[in-house]
XYZ file of C-alpha atoms in Angstrom:
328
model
C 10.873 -77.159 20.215
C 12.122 -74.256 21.995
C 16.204 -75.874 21.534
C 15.203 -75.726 17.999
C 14.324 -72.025 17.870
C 17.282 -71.204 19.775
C 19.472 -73.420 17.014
C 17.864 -71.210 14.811
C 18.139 -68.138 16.138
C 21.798 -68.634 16.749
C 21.973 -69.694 13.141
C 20.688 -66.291 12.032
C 22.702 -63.782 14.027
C 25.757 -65.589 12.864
C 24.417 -65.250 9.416
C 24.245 -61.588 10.341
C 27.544 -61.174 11.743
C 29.521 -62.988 8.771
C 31.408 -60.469 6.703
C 30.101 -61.789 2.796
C 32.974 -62.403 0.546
C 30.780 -60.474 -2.553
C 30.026 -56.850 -2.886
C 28.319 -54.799 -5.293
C 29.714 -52.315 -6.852
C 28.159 -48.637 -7.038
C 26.970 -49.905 -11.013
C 25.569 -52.940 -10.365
C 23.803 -51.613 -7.596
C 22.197 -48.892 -10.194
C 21.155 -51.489 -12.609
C 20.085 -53.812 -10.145
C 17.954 -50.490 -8.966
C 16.459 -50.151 -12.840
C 15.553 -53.737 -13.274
C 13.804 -53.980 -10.319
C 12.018 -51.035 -11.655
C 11.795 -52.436 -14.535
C 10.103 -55.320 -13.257
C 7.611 -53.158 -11.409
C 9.052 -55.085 -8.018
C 9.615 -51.115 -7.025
C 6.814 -49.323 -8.034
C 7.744 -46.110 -6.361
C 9.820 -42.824 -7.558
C 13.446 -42.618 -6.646
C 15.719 -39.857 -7.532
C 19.840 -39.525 -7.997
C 21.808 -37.609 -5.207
C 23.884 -35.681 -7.149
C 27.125 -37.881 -5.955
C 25.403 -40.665 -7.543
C 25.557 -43.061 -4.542
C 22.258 -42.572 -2.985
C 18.642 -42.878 -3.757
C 16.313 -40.873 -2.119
C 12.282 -40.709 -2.630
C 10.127 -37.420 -3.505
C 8.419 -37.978 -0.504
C 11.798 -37.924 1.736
C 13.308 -35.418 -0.219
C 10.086 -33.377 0.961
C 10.525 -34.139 4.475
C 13.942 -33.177 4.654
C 13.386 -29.817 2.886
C 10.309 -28.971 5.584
C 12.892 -29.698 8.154
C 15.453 -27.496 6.947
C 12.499 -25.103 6.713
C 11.753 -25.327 9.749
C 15.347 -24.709 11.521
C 15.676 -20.724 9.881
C 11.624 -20.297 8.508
C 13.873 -19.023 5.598
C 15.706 -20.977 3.116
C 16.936 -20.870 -0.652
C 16.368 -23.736 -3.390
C 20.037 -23.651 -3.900
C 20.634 -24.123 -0.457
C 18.404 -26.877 -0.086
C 19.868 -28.356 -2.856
C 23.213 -28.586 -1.075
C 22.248 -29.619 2.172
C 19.366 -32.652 0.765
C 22.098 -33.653 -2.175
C 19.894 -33.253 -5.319
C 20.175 -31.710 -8.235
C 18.209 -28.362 -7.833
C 15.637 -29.208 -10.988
C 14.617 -32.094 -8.364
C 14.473 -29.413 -5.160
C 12.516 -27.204 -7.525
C 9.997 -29.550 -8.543
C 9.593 -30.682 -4.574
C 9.183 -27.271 -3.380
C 6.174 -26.320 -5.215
C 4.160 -29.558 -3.475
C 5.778 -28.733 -0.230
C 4.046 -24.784 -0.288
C 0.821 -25.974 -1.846
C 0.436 -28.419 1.195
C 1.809 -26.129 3.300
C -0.764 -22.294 4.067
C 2.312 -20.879 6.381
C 4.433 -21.183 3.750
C 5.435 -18.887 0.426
C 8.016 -19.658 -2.411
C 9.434 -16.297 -3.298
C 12.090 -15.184 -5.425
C 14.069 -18.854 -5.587
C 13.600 -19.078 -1.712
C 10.434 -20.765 0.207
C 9.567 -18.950 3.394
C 7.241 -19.038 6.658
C 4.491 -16.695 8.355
C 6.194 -16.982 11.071
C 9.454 -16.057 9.467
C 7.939 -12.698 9.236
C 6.086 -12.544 12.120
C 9.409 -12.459 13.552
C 10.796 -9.805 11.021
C 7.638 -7.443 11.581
C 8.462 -7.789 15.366
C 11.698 -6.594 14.891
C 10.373 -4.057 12.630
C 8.216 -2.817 14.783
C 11.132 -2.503 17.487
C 13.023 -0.631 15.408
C 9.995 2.138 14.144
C 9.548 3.175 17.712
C 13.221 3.947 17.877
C 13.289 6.254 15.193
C 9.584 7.259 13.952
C 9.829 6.261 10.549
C 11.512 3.540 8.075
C 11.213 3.314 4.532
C 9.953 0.704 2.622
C 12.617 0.814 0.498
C 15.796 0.607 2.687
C 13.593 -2.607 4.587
C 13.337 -4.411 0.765
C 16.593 -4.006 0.142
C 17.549 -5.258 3.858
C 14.946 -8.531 3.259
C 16.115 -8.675 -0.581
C 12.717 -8.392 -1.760
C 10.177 -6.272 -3.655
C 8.970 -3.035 -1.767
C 5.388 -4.084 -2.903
C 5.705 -7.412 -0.642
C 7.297 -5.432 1.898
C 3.819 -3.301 1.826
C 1.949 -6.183 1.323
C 3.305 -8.255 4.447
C 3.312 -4.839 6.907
C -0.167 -4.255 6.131
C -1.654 -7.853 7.272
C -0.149 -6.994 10.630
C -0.367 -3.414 11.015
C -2.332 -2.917 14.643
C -1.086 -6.119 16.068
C 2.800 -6.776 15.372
C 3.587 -3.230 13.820
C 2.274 -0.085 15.839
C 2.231 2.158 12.684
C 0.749 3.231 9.518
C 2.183 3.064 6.202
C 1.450 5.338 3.513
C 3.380 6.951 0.389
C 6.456 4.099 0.842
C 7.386 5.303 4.486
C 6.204 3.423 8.003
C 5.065 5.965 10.387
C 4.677 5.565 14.241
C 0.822 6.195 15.825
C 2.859 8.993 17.772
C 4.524 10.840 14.814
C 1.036 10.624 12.771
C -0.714 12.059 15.216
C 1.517 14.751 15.595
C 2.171 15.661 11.543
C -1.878 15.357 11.864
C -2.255 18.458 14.471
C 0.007 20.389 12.553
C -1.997 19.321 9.339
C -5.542 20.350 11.179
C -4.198 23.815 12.585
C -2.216 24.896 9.326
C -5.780 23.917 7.509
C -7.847 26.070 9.500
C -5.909 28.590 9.499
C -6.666 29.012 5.532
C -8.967 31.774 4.871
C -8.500 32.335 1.393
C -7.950 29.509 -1.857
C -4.592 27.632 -1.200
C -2.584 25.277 -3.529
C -2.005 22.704 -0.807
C 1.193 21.883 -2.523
C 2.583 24.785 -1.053
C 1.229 24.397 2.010
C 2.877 21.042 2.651
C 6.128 22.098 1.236
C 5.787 24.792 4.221
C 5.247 21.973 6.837
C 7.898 20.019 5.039
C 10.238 22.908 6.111
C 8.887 23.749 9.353
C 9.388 19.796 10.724
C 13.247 19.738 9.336
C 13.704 22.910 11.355
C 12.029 21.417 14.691
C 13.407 17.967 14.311
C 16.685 19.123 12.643
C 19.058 16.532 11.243
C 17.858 14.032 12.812
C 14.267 14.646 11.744
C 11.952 12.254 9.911
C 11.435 12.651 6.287
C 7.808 13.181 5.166
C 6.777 13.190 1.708
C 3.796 15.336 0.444
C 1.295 12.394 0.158
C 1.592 12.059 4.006
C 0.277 15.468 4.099
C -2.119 14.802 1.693
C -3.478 11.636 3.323
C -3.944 13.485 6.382
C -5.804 16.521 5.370
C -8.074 13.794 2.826
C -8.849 12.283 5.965
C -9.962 15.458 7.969
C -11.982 16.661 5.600
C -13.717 13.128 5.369
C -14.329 13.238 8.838
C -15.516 16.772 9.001
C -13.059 18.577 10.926
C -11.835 21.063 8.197
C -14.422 22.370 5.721
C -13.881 23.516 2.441
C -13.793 22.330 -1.050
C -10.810 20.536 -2.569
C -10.580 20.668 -6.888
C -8.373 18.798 -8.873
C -6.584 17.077 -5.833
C -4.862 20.550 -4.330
C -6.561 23.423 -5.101
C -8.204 24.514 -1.566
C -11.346 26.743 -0.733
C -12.283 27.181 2.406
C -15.548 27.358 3.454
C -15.273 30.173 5.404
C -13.914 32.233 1.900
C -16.977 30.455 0.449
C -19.366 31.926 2.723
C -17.997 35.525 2.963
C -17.823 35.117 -1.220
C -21.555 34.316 -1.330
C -22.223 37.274 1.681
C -20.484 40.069 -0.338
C -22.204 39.018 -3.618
C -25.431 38.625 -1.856
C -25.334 41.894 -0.062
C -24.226 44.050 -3.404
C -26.892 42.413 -5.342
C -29.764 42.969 -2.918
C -28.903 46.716 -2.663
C -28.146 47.361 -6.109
C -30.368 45.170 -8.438
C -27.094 44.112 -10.426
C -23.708 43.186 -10.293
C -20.764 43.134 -12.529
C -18.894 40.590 -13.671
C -15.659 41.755 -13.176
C -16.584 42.336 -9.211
C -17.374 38.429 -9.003
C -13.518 38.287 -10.569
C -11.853 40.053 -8.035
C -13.782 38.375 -5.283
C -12.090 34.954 -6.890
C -14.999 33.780 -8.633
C -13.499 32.333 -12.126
C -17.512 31.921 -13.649
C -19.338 34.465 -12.585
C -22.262 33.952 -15.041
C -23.104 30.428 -13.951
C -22.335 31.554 -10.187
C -24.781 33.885 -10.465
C -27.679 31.949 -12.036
C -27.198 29.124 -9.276
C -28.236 31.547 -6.836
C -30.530 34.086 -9.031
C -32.039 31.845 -11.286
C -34.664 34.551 -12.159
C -31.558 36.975 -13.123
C -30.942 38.475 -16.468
C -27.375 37.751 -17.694
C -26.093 40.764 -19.779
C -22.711 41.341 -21.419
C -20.753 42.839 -18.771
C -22.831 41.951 -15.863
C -25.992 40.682 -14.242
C -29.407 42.552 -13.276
C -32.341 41.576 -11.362
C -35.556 41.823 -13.677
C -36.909 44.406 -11.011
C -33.864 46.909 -12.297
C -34.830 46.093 -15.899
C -38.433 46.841 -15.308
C -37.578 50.015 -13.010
C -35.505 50.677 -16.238
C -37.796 50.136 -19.103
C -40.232 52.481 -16.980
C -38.215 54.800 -16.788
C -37.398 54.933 -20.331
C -40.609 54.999 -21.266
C -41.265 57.938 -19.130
C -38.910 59.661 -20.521
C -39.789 59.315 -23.886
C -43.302 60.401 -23.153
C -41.948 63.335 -21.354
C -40.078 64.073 -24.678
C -43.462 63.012 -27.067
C -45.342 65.666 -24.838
C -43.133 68.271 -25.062
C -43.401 67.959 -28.812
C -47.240 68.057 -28.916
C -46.819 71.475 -27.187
């Protein structure tokens, strides 16, 4: 028994090693390919290389673009095309099965990429900010090749943990630079006694960081400004009243507005309107009736009913001084 399975097993390695007199040719290995398709003998997908020569299945195809994948985190579909040998349509098709199976990875712009692609990126990113204080959004899209919006969008899921910074109005800021533009923010705010277009007030800052930083300063836009003061007056540490987005009152104007109204009206019994305009009050009438609601509104100005009953009195003293003089 065991000479026979050596006869046979040297039987079948020479069958191995002999060099067959036949060959197929690159056609009849095609349509050998289709019949057996055909004939539902292979009953799986195959697609063309684009030299015609090969087969290769979806499933491959998909294994060899995660691998390329892999190698950069960062790859085109026209690249992939080249390097896997199928026509792009094919590489196309692949690529949207390889992402959905696939969380860490994104198809963007013709080009799939990984998390950790730009985990890398914001890390470098990151290095980069502290250097300098401040990058723009834009210059970093055009650097990536892609939208400013995904730019934002990708900074933002790791702002605090790979990026040290904030972003805000297209510009990444350092935690060091914002809180500095935010002390000069909080003392130039509370140093506002009287209504301010903030507009102003930030192109003043504007000015003052060129000429502290000088060339080599940071840009900031206005909305960085903004930001910051929205958020002090949120948290309470400059008080006032903001209209329409810019226009500034102070609290402490407020006040001293209400104090000087206050103090004419309690000594005089009435109050004009056009003092309530100089004093920066644009409605004087309705200003006046929030805090006198018992007051008498008049044409040119505003009386307490005590003045208009001290006034009827005396009128109609008067006329009985003048009724008794004419009885005599």
């Amino acid at each position: 028994m065991d000479a026979e399975l050596l006869e046979l097993q040297r039987q079948f390695e020479f069958a191995q090693q002999a060099k067959s007199s036949i060959r197929l040719s690159d056609r009849n290995v095609v349509e050998l390919v289709q019949k057996l398709q055909e004939l539902h003998i292979i009953d799986f997908d195959l697609l063309h290389t684009v030299s015609g020569k090969e087969y290769i299945t979806p499933e491959q195809l998909r294994h060899e673009m995660a691998a390329e994948i892999n190698k950069s985190g960062r790859v085109s579909l026209i690249d992939l095309a080249d390097v896997t040998g199928v026509d792009l349509y094919h590489v196309e098709k692949q690529a949207q099965q390889v992402v959905s199976e696939n969380p860490g990875l994104m198809l963007i712009q013709g080009e799939i990429i990984s998390e950790s692609y730009w985990d890398n990126v914001a890390e470098e990113i990151n290095e980069r900010l502290q250097e300098c204080s401040q990058i723009a959004l834009a210059e970093l899209a055009t650097q990536l090749n892609v939208g400013s919006e995904f730019v934002a969008s990708m900074l933002e899921a790791r702002l605090g943990t790979l990026v040290k910074g904030r972003l805000e109005g297209g510009q990444l800021y350092t935690p060091a630079y914002v809180a500095r533009v935010s002390a000069m923010v909080r003392g130039a705010a509370r140093g506002i006694t009287v209504p301010t277009n903030l507009s102003v007030l930030w192109g003043t800052l504007q000015q003052l960081l060129h000429e502290m930083d000088g060339a080599s300063g940071v840009a900031v836009e206005s909305s960085f400004f903004q930001s910051i003061f929205n958020g002090l007056v949120k948290e309470g540490e400059v008080l006032g009243s903001l209209r329409a987005g810019v226009h500034w009152t102070p609290t402490v104007f407020a006040t001293a507005q209400k104090e000087c109204v206050d103090s004419f009206f309690s000594q005089n019994s009435f109050i004009s309107y056009d003092t309530l305009n100089k004093l920066g009050i644009s409605q004087p009438v309705q200003f006046l009736l929030s805090r006198y609601p018992e007051g008498l509104p008049m044409i040119t100005a505003f009386a307490h009913p005590s003045l208009i009953e001290m006034l009827d009195s005396a009128v109609e003293d008067a006329i009985e001084r003048v009724a008794g003089k004419g009885d005599g």
